[in-house]
């Protein structure tokens, strides 16, 4: 019965209850003409709005506007942020201070550090500072090797930043030592190895600066030396943490590896002292030969009764003699340091043989101090030698007109004084090539 | 009514681009249904034609105001319903429009009597029309929407402004009432 009623109702949809076809067409035309009159002249629909409206054809409108659109926006922001991040980092990775992308690089680094300081642990934070320190060291080297007229300021900047990074690493290591922070011995090992690399890069930079001695470079060299000392200290501290962790039962680094690191640290100190010693020896030879040359010049002037020349060479001779004596003292000091260092290394080796790593690492600290002392002596000696170079040039010029002085260096190229510290492997005592013009 | 893909695309063109051709296409799809919906509630073809034209024009203006439209057909039915209510108000002083009047008129004038054969005879058609005439407006509306226009329950609910459950209940009662009224009972 119900079905029959429904069937009857359905049949009503056919027939005269529908509009007449001609009215339908007329009404259509009329409607179109009416609505066309109400159309605005131009439509300015944003393409994004068009997109959301278009999307709502396929997805329910509330879902589009309340879910899809916010999620899409978030995705776009994340996408833009990450691609911009990676793009910037990639583009700015090789930049140096002064480049327009360098601030972006530093900005990203600071953001990373800030984020890690909130959500990261001590390990990740320390690793990040080590990575940044390596970058600063590499930048320093690059700038020094460049011909940038503004390199002094830029190196000052990178070295200052490097110092900050080293201080951060240092404080992390201190926290670790006080047992507030826990990171594995492997991290300490990484720090130790990376600081070694940084130290070498700084040494290269320092060598490069020594090739062109001037006031600016002297200041820079001083800055780098201080930073290098800090790097050495951090390296030793990392070594101490490594040993402490190992003794506390951290097996991430084996005893053999710890011993290897201790040996490597000791060897580094020995190499450093060796280089310092060679430099001081070189400076001594230069100044000795300079003293001899000036002495010859003085004798020649006396022979010729050239009063002016005698007095000027005498004053200079006195200064050179003083400097030469000081370098002789410096040589003695470095020899003493070297002897002392050998002793410490032997002691450290003895401790290691007895598996007394704590005592061995104490010797590493002492050896590090010795290498720092030796480097200071070396720096002073080199600096002293360099100050005499312009004066030597004057004497050379003045004596050229009056006399022939035979220096102890024979058949040597034009005046060159090499005081550049050289690596332990290739180091040969610095020669004293002074050729006072024939 | 909740929308075929075609309707949605046309509505998109209408809302975003205000494309008159899209409106024309929607008119072609819905004009008969709206006309029928109106025709069952008014007294003549003329009134049905006027109201149908008014419904489409109002729907256009509604869309131009950038008001949100879930479904174009839903909009048309709602506008049609309001137009019919307005018409009733205007005719309030006059005697109630008899459904049988316009149905009879339809039978006689509308389709030139052709649909008599379609429903299986004049007597049967008259019977159902008489029954519809006796129904309350509320029942007549949902019954015609459901079985003449063949709309889904949720579409009817949207048009009449009731919940789906309320529409089902009304529909159930309307059919029950028809069965009570029909001479066989």
Coordinates of C-alpha atoms in Angstrom, one line a residue:
Chain A
X1 CA 0.0 0.0 0.0
X2 CA 2.8 2.4 1.0
X3 CA 4.7 1.5 -2.1
X4 CA 1.7 2.1 -4.2
X5 CA 1.2 5.6 -2.7
X6 CA 4.8 6.4 -3.3
X7 CA 4.6 5.1 -6.9
X8 CA 1.5 7.3 -7.5
X9 CA 3.3 10.4 -6.1
X10 CA 6.4 9.8 -8.2
X11 CA 4.3 9.7 -11.4
X12 CA 3.1 13.2 -10.6
X13 CA 6.5 14.6 -11.6
X14 CA 5.7 13.9 -15.2
X15 CA 3.2 15.9 -17.2
X16 CA 1.6 19.3 -16.8
X17 CA 3.3 20.1 -13.4
X18 CA 6.3 21.0 -15.5
X19 CA 6.8 24.4 -17.1
X20 CA 6.1 25.0 -20.7
X21 CA 9.2 24.7 -22.9
X22 CA 8.8 28.1 -24.5
X23 CA 8.4 29.9 -21.2
X24 CA 11.5 28.1 -20.0
X25 CA 13.5 29.5 -22.9
X26 CA 12.0 32.9 -22.7
X27 CA 12.6 33.1 -19.0
X28 CA 16.2 31.9 -19.4
X29 CA 16.9 34.7 -21.9
X30 CA 15.3 37.3 -19.7
X31 CA 17.2 36.2 -16.7
X32 CA 20.5 36.2 -18.5
X33 CA 19.9 39.7 -19.7
X34 CA 18.9 40.8 -16.2
X35 CA 21.9 39.3 -14.5
X36 CA 24.4 40.5 -17.1
X37 CA 23.3 44.1 -16.3
X38 CA 24.3 43.5 -12.7
X39 CA 27.8 42.2 -13.4
X40 CA 30.7 44.4 -12.2
X41 CA 33.0 45.7 -15.0
X42 CA 36.0 43.8 -13.7
X43 CA 36.6 41.2 -11.1
X44 CA 39.6 41.1 -8.9
X45 CA 39.8 37.7 -7.4
X46 CA 43.0 36.7 -5.7
X47 CA 44.4 33.6 -7.3
X48 CA 44.8 32.1 -3.8
X49 CA 41.2 32.7 -3.1
X50 CA 40.3 31.1 -6.4
X51 CA 42.5 28.1 -5.5
X52 CA 40.7 27.6 -2.1
X53 CA 37.3 28.0 -3.7
X54 CA 38.3 25.6 -6.5
X55 CA 39.5 23.1 -3.9
X56 CA 36.1 23.3 -2.2
X57 CA 34.6 21.7 -5.3
X58 CA 36.3 18.4 -4.3
X59 CA 36.6 18.8 -0.5
X60 CA 33.8 20.1 1.8
X61 CA 34.2 23.8 2.2
X62 CA 34.6 23.8 6.0
X63 CA 37.3 21.2 5.7
X64 CA 39.1 23.4 3.1
X65 CA 38.9 26.6 5.0
X66 CA 39.3 25.2 8.6
X67 CA 41.7 22.4 8.0
X68 CA 43.3 22.2 4.6
X69 CA 44.1 25.9 4.3
X70 CA 45.8 26.3 7.7
X71 CA 47.7 23.0 7.3
X72 CA 48.8 24.1 3.8
X73 CA 49.9 27.4 5.1
X74 CA 51.9 25.7 7.8
X75 CA 53.5 23.4 5.3
X76 CA 54.4 26.3 3.0
X77 CA 56.0 28.2 5.9
X78 CA 58.0 25.1 6.9
X79 CA 58.9 24.5 3.3
X80 CA 60.0 28.0 2.6
X81 CA 61.8 28.2 5.9
X82 CA 63.7 24.9 5.3
X83 CA 64.5 25.6 1.6
X84 CA 65.5 29.1 2.4
X85 CA 67.6 27.7 5.3
X86 CA 69.3 25.1 3.2
X87 CA 69.7 27.4 0.3
X88 CA 71.2 30.1 2.4
X89 CA 73.5 27.8 4.3
X90 CA 74.6 26.2 1.1
X91 CA 75.2 29.6 -0.5
X92 CA 76.7 31.2 2.5
X93 CA 78.8 28.2 3.7
X94 CA 81.9 29.4 1.9
X95 CA 81.4 33.1 2.7
X96 CA 83.9 35.2 4.6
X97 CA 83.5 38.3 6.7
X98 CA 82.6 41.2 4.4
X99 CA 80.6 39.0 2.0
X100 CA 77.0 39.9 1.8
X101 CA 75.9 36.4 2.8
X102 CA 78.2 36.1 5.8
X103 CA 75.7 37.6 8.2
X104 CA 73.2 35.0 7.0
X105 CA 75.7 32.3 7.8
X106 CA 76.4 33.7 11.2
X107 CA 72.6 34.3 11.7
X108 CA 71.9 30.6 11.0
X109 CA 74.7 29.6 13.3
X110 CA 73.4 31.8 16.1
X111 CA 69.9 30.4 15.6
X112 CA 71.2 26.8 15.7
X113 CA 73.1 27.6 18.9
X114 CA 70.1 29.3 20.5
X115 CA 67.8 26.4 19.5
X116 CA 70.2 23.8 20.9
X117 CA 70.7 25.9 24.1
X118 CA 67.0 25.3 24.7
X119 CA 66.3 21.8 23.4
X120 CA 69.8 20.3 23.0
X121 CA 72.0 18.5 25.4
X122 CA 75.6 19.3 26.4
X123 CA 77.0 17.0 23.8
X124 CA 75.2 18.5 20.8
X125 CA 75.9 22.1 22.1
X126 CA 79.6 21.3 22.5
X127 CA 79.8 19.7 19.1
X128 CA 78.2 22.7 17.5
X129 CA 80.7 25.1 19.1
X130 CA 83.5 22.9 18.0
X131 CA 82.1 23.0 14.4
X132 CA 81.8 26.8 14.5
X133 CA 85.3 27.1 15.9
X134 CA 86.6 25.0 13.0
X135 CA 84.8 27.3 10.6
X136 CA 86.2 30.4 12.2
X137 CA 89.7 29.0 12.0
X138 CA 89.2 28.1 8.4
X139 CA 87.9 31.6 7.7
X140 CA 90.9 33.2 9.5
X141 CA 93.3 31.2 7.3
X142 CA 91.4 32.1 4.1
X143 CA 91.4 35.8 4.9
X144 CA 95.1 35.8 5.8
X145 CA 95.9 34.1 2.5
X146 CA 93.9 36.6 0.6
X147 CA 95.0 40.0 -0.6
X148 CA 92.0 41.7 1.0
X149 CA 93.1 45.3 2.0
X150 CA 90.8 45.1 5.0
X151 CA 92.0 41.7 6.2
X152 CA 93.3 42.9 9.5
X153 CA 89.8 43.9 10.6
X154 CA 88.2 40.8 9.3
X155 CA 90.8 38.5 10.9
X156 CA 90.3 40.4 14.1
X157 CA 86.6 39.5 13.8
X158 CA 87.0 35.9 13.0
X159 CA 89.7 35.4 15.7
X160 CA 87.5 37.1 18.3
X161 CA 84.6 34.8 17.3
X162 CA 86.9 31.8 17.4
X163 CA 88.0 32.8 20.9
X164 CA 84.3 33.0 22.0
X165 CA 83.7 29.5 20.6
X166 CA 86.7 28.2 22.4
X167 CA 85.5 29.8 25.6
X168 CA 82.1 28.1 25.2
X169 CA 83.8 24.8 24.6
X170 CA 86.0 25.4 27.6
X171 CA 83.1 26.2 29.9
X172 CA 81.3 23.0 28.7
X173 CA 84.3 21.0 29.5
X174 CA 84.5 22.7 33.0
X175 CA 80.8 21.8 33.5
X176 CA 81.6 18.3 32.6
X177 CA 84.5 18.1 34.9
X178 CA 82.2 19.2 37.8
X179 CA 79.9 16.3 36.8
X180 CA 77.0 18.5 36.0
X181 CA 77.1 17.6 32.4
X182 CA 77.4 14.2 31.0
X183 CA 78.8 13.5 27.7
X184 CA 80.6 10.5 26.5
X185 CA 84.4 10.2 26.3
X186 CA 84.1 10.1 22.5
X187 CA 83.0 13.8 22.6
X188 CA 86.0 14.8 24.6
X189 CA 88.1 12.8 22.1
X190 CA 86.5 14.7 19.2
X191 CA 87.1 18.0 20.9
X192 CA 90.7 17.1 21.5
X193 CA 91.3 16.1 17.8
X194 CA 89.4 19.1 16.4
X195 CA 91.3 21.5 18.6
X196 CA 94.5 20.0 17.2
X197 CA 93.3 20.8 13.7
X198 CA 92.3 24.3 14.7
X199 CA 95.7 24.9 16.3
X200 CA 97.4 23.8 13.1
X201 CA 95.3 26.2 11.0
X202 CA 96.1 29.0 13.4
X203 CA 99.8 28.1 13.1
X204 CA 99.6 28.3 9.3
X205 CA 97.9 31.7 9.6
X206 CA 100.6 32.9 11.9
X207 CA 103.4 31.6 9.6
X208 CA 101.7 33.5 6.8
X209 CA 101.6 36.7 8.8
X210 CA 105.3 36.4 9.6
X211 CA 106.2 36.5 5.9
X212 CA 105.2 40.2 5.8
X213 CA 106.1 41.8 9.1
X214 CA 104.3 45.0 9.7
X215 CA 102.6 46.6 12.6
X216 CA 99.2 45.3 11.6
X217 CA 100.3 41.8 11.1
X218 CA 102.2 41.9 14.4
X219 CA 99.0 42.8 16.2
X220 CA 97.1 40.0 14.4
X221 CA 99.9 37.6 15.1
X222 CA 99.6 38.4 18.8
X223 CA 95.8 37.9 18.6
X224 CA 96.3 34.5 16.9
X225 CA 98.9 33.5 19.4
X226 CA 96.6 34.2 22.3
X227 CA 93.8 32.3 20.6
X228 CA 96.2 29.4 19.9
X229 CA 97.1 29.2 23.6
X230 CA 93.4 29.1 24.4
X231 CA 93.0 26.3 21.9
X232 CA 95.9 24.4 23.4
X233 CA 94.3 24.7 26.9
X234 CA 91.0 23.5 25.6
X235 CA 92.7 20.6 23.9
X236 CA 94.4 19.6 27.2
X237 CA 91.1 20.1 29.1
X238 CA 89.4 17.8 26.6
X239 CA 92.2 15.3 27.2
X240 CA 91.6 15.5 31.0
X241 CA 87.9 14.9 30.5
X242 CA 88.6 12.0 28.3
X243 CA 90.8 10.4 30.9
X244 CA 88.3 11.2 33.7
X245 CA 85.5 9.7 31.7
X246 CA 87.5 6.6 31.0
X247 CA 88.5 6.2 34.6
X248 CA 84.8 6.6 35.6
X249 CA 84.1 3.6 33.5
X250 CA 83.1 5.1 30.2
X251 CA 84.1 2.4 27.7
X252 CA 83.2 4.4 24.6
X253 CA 86.9 5.1 24.2
X254 CA 89.3 2.2 25.0
X255 CA 92.4 2.5 27.2
X256 CA 94.6 2.1 24.1
X257 CA 92.9 4.9 22.4
X258 CA 93.2 7.1 25.5
X259 CA 96.9 6.3 25.6
X260 CA 97.2 7.1 21.9
X261 CA 95.6 10.5 22.5
X262 CA 97.9 11.2 25.4
X263 CA 100.9 10.2 23.3
X264 CA 99.7 12.4 20.5
X265 CA 99.2 15.3 22.8
X266 CA 102.7 14.9 24.2
X267 CA 104.1 14.6 20.7
X268 CA 102.3 17.8 19.7
X269 CA 104.0 19.6 22.6
X270 CA 107.3 18.2 21.6
X271 CA 106.8 19.2 18.0
X272 CA 105.7 22.7 19.1
X273 CA 108.7 23.2 21.3
X274 CA 110.9 21.9 18.5
X275 CA 109.6 24.5 16.1
X276 CA 110.0 27.2 18.7
X277 CA 113.5 26.1 19.4
X278 CA 114.4 26.2 15.7
X279 CA 113.0 29.6 15.4
X280 CA 114.9 30.9 18.4
X281 CA 118.1 29.3 17.0
X282 CA 117.4 30.9 13.7
X283 CA 116.9 34.3 15.3
X284 CA 120.1 33.8 17.2
X285 CA 122.1 33.0 14.1
X286 CA 120.6 36.0 12.3
X287 CA 121.4 38.4 15.1
X288 CA 124.9 36.9 15.5
X289 CA 125.6 37.3 11.9
X290 CA 124.2 40.8 12.0
X291 CA 126.5 41.6 14.9
X292 CA 129.4 40.3 12.9
X293 CA 128.4 42.3 9.9
X294 CA 128.0 45.5 11.9
X295 CA 131.3 44.8 13.6
X296 CA 133.0 44.5 10.2
X297 CA 131.3 47.8 9.1
X298 CA 132.5 49.5 12.3
X299 CA 136.1 48.3 11.8
X300 CA 136.0 49.4 8.2
X301 CA 134.7 52.9 9.3
X302 CA 137.4 53.1 11.9
X303 CA 140.0 52.3 9.3
X304 CA 138.6 55.0 7.1
X305 CA 138.3 57.5 10.0
X306 CA 134.7 58.1 9.1
X307 CA 133.6 59.5 12.5
X308 CA 129.9 59.7 11.6
X309 CA 129.8 56.1 10.4
X310 CA 131.8 54.9 13.4
X311 CA 129.3 56.5 15.8
X312 CA 126.2 55.3 14.1
X313 CA 127.5 51.8 13.6
X314 CA 128.6 51.7 17.2
X315 CA 125.1 52.6 18.5
X316 CA 123.6 50.0 16.2
X317 CA 126.3 47.5 17.0
X318 CA 125.4 47.9 20.7
X319 CA 121.7 47.3 20.0
X320 CA 122.4 44.3 17.9
X321 CA 124.8 42.9 20.5
X322 CA 122.1 43.3 23.2
X323 CA 119.5 41.6 21.0
X324 CA 121.9 38.9 20.0
X325 CA 122.7 38.3 23.7
X326 CA 119.0 38.1 24.4
X327 CA 118.5 35.5 21.7
X328 CA 121.3 33.5 23.1
X329 CA 119.5 33.6 26.4
X330 CA 116.3 32.7 24.6
X331 CA 118.1 29.7 23.0
X332 CA 119.3 28.6 26.4
X333 CA 115.8 29.0 27.7
X334 CA 114.2 27.0 25.0
X335 CA 116.8 24.4 25.4
X336 CA 116.0 24.2 29.0
X337 CA 112.3 24.0 28.2
X338 CA 113.0 21.3 25.7
X339 CA 115.0 19.3 28.2
X340 CA 112.3 19.7 30.8
X341 CA 109.7 18.7 28.2
X342 CA 111.7 15.5 27.4
X343 CA 111.7 14.7 31.0
X344 CA 108.0 15.2 31.3
X345 CA 107.3 13.1 28.2
X346 CA 109.4 10.3 29.7
X347 CA 107.5 10.6 33.0
X348 CA 104.2 10.5 31.1
X349 CA 105.3 7.4 29.2
X350 CA 106.3 5.8 32.5
X351 CA 102.9 6.6 33.9
X352 CA 101.2 5.2 30.8
X353 CA 103.2 2.0 31.1
X354 CA 101.9 1.7 34.6
X355 CA 98.4 2.5 33.3
X356 CA 98.3 5.6 35.5
X357 CA 96.5 7.7 33.0
X358 CA 95.6 10.4 35.5
X359 CA 99.2 11.1 36.2
X360 CA 100.0 10.9 32.6
X361 CA 97.5 13.5 31.7
X362 CA 99.0 15.8 34.3
X363 CA 102.2 15.6 32.4
X364 CA 100.3 16.4 29.2
X365 CA 99.1 19.6 30.9
X366 CA 102.7 20.4 32.0
X367 CA 104.0 19.7 28.5
X368 CA 101.4 22.0 27.1
X369 CA 102.5 24.7 29.4
X370 CA 106.1 24.1 28.3
X371 CA 105.2 24.4 24.6
X372 CA 103.3 27.6 25.3
X373 CA 106.3 29.1 27.2
X374 CA 108.6 28.0 24.3
X375 CA 106.4 29.6 21.8
X376 CA 106.4 32.9 23.7
X377 CA 110.1 32.9 23.8
X378 CA 110.2 32.2 20.1
X379 CA 107.7 34.9 19.3
X380 CA 109.7 37.4 21.2
X381 CA 112.9 36.4 19.4
X382 CA 111.3 36.6 16.0
X383 CA 109.8 40.0 16.8
X384 CA 113.2 41.3 17.9
X385 CA 114.9 40.1 14.8
X386 CA 112.3 41.6 12.6
X387 CA 112.8 45.0 14.2
X388 CA 116.4 45.1 13.0
X389 CA 115.6 44.4 9.4
X390 CA 114.8 48.0 8.4
X391 CA 118.0 49.1 10.1
X392 CA 120.0 46.5 8.3
X393 CA 118.7 47.8 5.1
X394 CA 119.8 51.3 6.0
X395 CA 123.3 50.1 6.9
X396 CA 123.4 48.1 3.7
X397 CA 122.6 51.2 1.6
X398 CA 125.0 53.5 3.5
X399 CA 127.8 51.0 3.4
X400 CA 127.3 50.3 -0.2
X401 CA 128.8 53.6 -1.1
X402 CA 131.7 53.3 1.2
X403 CA 132.8 49.8 1.8
X404 CA 132.5 46.2 1.1
X405 CA 131.6 44.1 3.9
X406 CA 131.9 40.3 3.8
X407 CA 129.2 38.7 5.7
X408 CA 129.4 35.2 7.0
X409 CA 126.8 34.2 4.5
X410 CA 128.4 33.9 1.1
X411 CA 126.8 33.7 -2.4
X412 CA 123.4 34.3 -1.0
X413 CA 120.4 35.9 -2.7
X414 CA 119.6 39.5 -2.0
X415 CA 118.7 40.4 1.6
X416 CA 116.2 37.9 2.9
X417 CA 115.5 37.2 6.5
X418 CA 113.5 34.1 7.0
X419 CA 112.1 34.0 10.5
X420 CA 109.0 32.1 9.6
X421 CA 108.3 29.2 11.9
X422 CA 108.4 26.1 9.9
X423 CA 106.9 22.7 10.6
X424 CA 108.8 20.3 12.7
X425 CA 109.3 17.9 9.8
X426 CA 110.7 20.3 7.3
X427 CA 112.3 22.7 9.7
X428 CA 115.9 23.6 9.2
X429 CA 117.6 26.2 11.2
X430 CA 116.9 29.6 9.7
X431 CA 119.8 30.7 7.7
X432 CA 121.2 34.2 8.0
X433 CA 121.3 35.4 4.6
X434 CA 122.5 38.9 4.8
X435 CA 124.2 40.2 1.8
X436 CA 125.5 43.6 2.4
X437 CA 126.0 44.6 -1.2
X438 CA 129.3 43.8 -2.7
Chain B
X1 CA 21.1 18.1 -4.4
X2 CA 24.2 18.1 -2.2
X3 CA 25.8 18.5 -5.5
X4 CA 27.1 16.6 -8.4
X5 CA 30.6 17.5 -9.5
X6 CA 29.0 19.4 -12.4
X7 CA 26.9 21.5 -10.1
X8 CA 29.9 22.3 -7.9
X9 CA 32.0 23.3 -10.8
X10 CA 29.2 25.6 -12.1
X11 CA 28.8 27.0 -8.7
X12 CA 32.5 27.7 -8.4
X13 CA 32.4 29.5 -11.8
X14 CA 29.4 31.4 -10.6
X15 CA 30.8 32.5 -7.3
X16 CA 34.3 33.2 -8.3
X17 CA 34.0 34.4 -11.9
X18 CA 30.3 35.4 -11.8
X19 CA 29.9 33.6 -15.1
X20 CA 26.4 34.1 -16.5
X21 CA 26.7 31.0 -18.6
X22 CA 27.3 28.9 -15.5
X23 CA 24.2 30.5 -14.1
X24 CA 22.3 29.6 -17.3
X25 CA 23.5 26.0 -17.1
X26 CA 22.3 25.8 -13.5
X27 CA 19.0 27.2 -14.6
X28 CA 18.7 24.5 -17.2
X29 CA 19.3 21.8 -14.5
X30 CA 16.9 23.1 -11.9
X31 CA 14.2 25.1 -13.6
X32 CA 11.8 22.2 -13.9
X33 CA 12.3 21.0 -10.3
X34 CA 11.8 24.5 -8.9
X35 CA 8.8 25.1 -11.1
X36 CA 7.2 21.9 -9.9
X37 CA 8.0 22.6 -6.3
X38 CA 6.4 26.0 -6.6
X39 CA 3.6 24.8 -8.8
X40 CA 2.3 22.3 -6.1
X41 CA 2.0 25.2 -3.7
X42 CA 0.4 28.0 -5.8
X43 CA -2.8 28.2 -7.7
X44 CA -1.7 28.6 -11.3
X45 CA 1.0 28.2 -13.9
X46 CA 1.3 32.0 -14.1
X47 CA 2.1 32.2 -10.4
X48 CA 4.5 29.3 -10.7
X49 CA 6.2 31.0 -13.6
X50 CA 6.5 34.3 -11.8
X51 CA 7.8 32.8 -8.6
X52 CA 10.2 30.6 -10.4
X53 CA 11.7 33.6 -12.3
X54 CA 11.9 35.4 -9.0
X55 CA 13.6 32.5 -7.3
X56 CA 16.4 32.4 -9.9
X57 CA 16.9 36.1 -9.8
X58 CA 17.0 36.2 -6.0
X59 CA 19.5 33.3 -6.1
X60 CA 21.7 35.3 -8.4
X61 CA 21.7 38.3 -6.2
X62 CA 22.4 36.2 -3.2
X63 CA 25.5 34.7 -4.9
X64 CA 26.6 38.2 -5.9
X65 CA 26.6 39.2 -2.2
X66 CA 29.3 36.5 -1.8
X67 CA 27.2 34.7 0.8
X68 CA 28.3 31.2 1.4
X69 CA 26.3 28.6 -0.5
X70 CA 26.7 25.0 0.4
X71 CA 24.5 23.8 -2.5
X72 CA 22.9 25.7 -5.3
X73 CA 19.8 23.6 -5.4
X74 CA 19.4 24.0 -1.6
X75 CA 19.6 27.7 -2.1
X76 CA 16.9 27.6 -4.8
X77 CA 14.5 25.6 -2.8
X78 CA 15.0 27.8 0.3
X79 CA 14.4 30.9 -1.8
X80 CA 11.4 29.3 -3.5
X81 CA 9.9 28.4 -0.1
X82 CA 10.3 32.0 1.1
X83 CA 8.8 33.3 -2.1
X84 CA 5.8 31.1 -1.6
X85 CA 5.4 32.1 2.0
X86 CA 5.5 35.7 0.8
X87 CA 2.8 34.9 -1.7
X88 CA 0.7 33.2 0.9
X89 CA 1.0 36.3 3.1
X90 CA -0.1 38.5 0.3
X91 CA -3.1 36.2 -0.3
X92 CA -3.8 35.8 3.4
X93 CA -7.1 37.7 3.1
X94 CA -8.2 35.5 0.3
X95 CA -9.6 31.9 0.7
X96 CA -6.9 29.2 1.0
X97 CA -5.5 28.1 -2.2
X98 CA -6.8 24.8 -3.0
X99 CA -4.3 22.4 -4.2
X100 CA -7.0 20.6 -6.1
X101 CA -7.7 23.8 -8.0
X102 CA -4.4 24.1 -9.6
X103 CA -3.9 20.4 -9.9
X104 CA -7.1 20.2 -11.7
X105 CA -6.2 23.2 -13.7
X106 CA -2.9 21.5 -14.4
X107 CA -4.7 18.4 -15.5
X108 CA -6.9 20.3 -17.8
X109 CA -4.6 23.0 -19.1
X110 CA -1.0 22.2 -18.1
X111 CA 0.0 19.2 -20.1
X112 CA -2.9 19.0 -22.3
X113 CA -4.1 16.0 -20.3
X114 CA -1.2 13.8 -21.4
X115 CA 0.0 12.9 -17.9
X116 CA -3.4 11.2 -17.2
X117 CA -2.2 8.3 -19.1
X118 CA 1.2 8.4 -17.4
X119 CA -0.2 8.0 -13.9
X120 CA -2.4 5.2 -15.0
X121 CA -5.7 6.9 -15.3
X122 CA -7.6 10.0 -14.3
X123 CA -9.2 8.4 -11.3
X124 CA -6.0 7.3 -9.7
X125 CA -4.3 10.7 -10.3
X126 CA -7.4 12.5 -8.9
X127 CA -7.3 10.2 -5.9
X128 CA -3.7 11.1 -5.0
X129 CA -4.3 14.8 -5.7
X130 CA -7.3 14.7 -3.4
X131 CA -5.3 13.1 -0.7
X132 CA -2.5 15.7 -1.1
X133 CA -5.1 18.4 -0.8
X134 CA -6.3 17.1 2.5
X135 CA -2.8 16.9 3.9
X136 CA -1.3 19.6 6.1
X137 CA 1.0 22.0 4.3
X138 CA 3.9 20.5 6.3
X139 CA 3.1 17.0 5.2
X140 CA 2.4 18.0 1.6
X141 CA 5.8 19.7 1.3
X142 CA 7.9 16.9 2.5
X143 CA 5.9 14.3 0.5
X144 CA 6.2 16.2 -2.8
X145 CA 9.9 17.0 -2.2
X146 CA 10.7 13.4 -1.3
X147 CA 8.6 11.5 -3.9
X148 CA 7.8 13.9 -6.6
X149 CA 11.1 15.7 -6.7
X150 CA 12.9 12.7 -5.4
X151 CA 15.2 14.6 -3.0
X152 CA 17.2 13.0 -0.3
X153 CA 16.2 13.4 3.3
X154 CA 19.1 15.6 4.2
X155 CA 18.3 17.9 1.2
X156 CA 14.8 18.2 2.4
X157 CA 15.9 18.9 5.9
X158 CA 18.0 21.7 4.6
X159 CA 15.2 23.2 2.6
X160 CA 12.5 23.0 5.3
X161 CA 14.9 23.9 8.0
X162 CA 14.4 20.8 10.1
X163 CA 16.6 17.9 11.3
X164 CA 16.8 14.8 9.2
X165 CA 15.1 12.9 12.0
X166 CA 12.3 15.4 12.0
X167 CA 11.9 15.1 8.2
X168 CA 11.8 11.3 8.5
X169 CA 9.2 11.5 11.2
X170 CA 7.1 14.0 9.2
X171 CA 7.4 11.9 6.1
X172 CA 6.4 8.8 8.0
X173 CA 3.4 10.5 9.4
X174 CA 2.5 12.0 6.0
X175 CA 2.5 8.6 4.4
X176 CA 0.5 7.2 7.3
X177 CA -2.0 10.0 6.9
X178 CA -2.2 9.4 3.1
X179 CA -2.9 5.7 3.7
X180 CA -5.6 6.6 6.2
X181 CA -7.2 9.0 3.8
X182 CA -7.0 6.9 0.6
X183 CA -10.5 5.3 -0.2
X184 CA -9.1 1.8 0.0
X185 CA -8.7 2.4 3.7

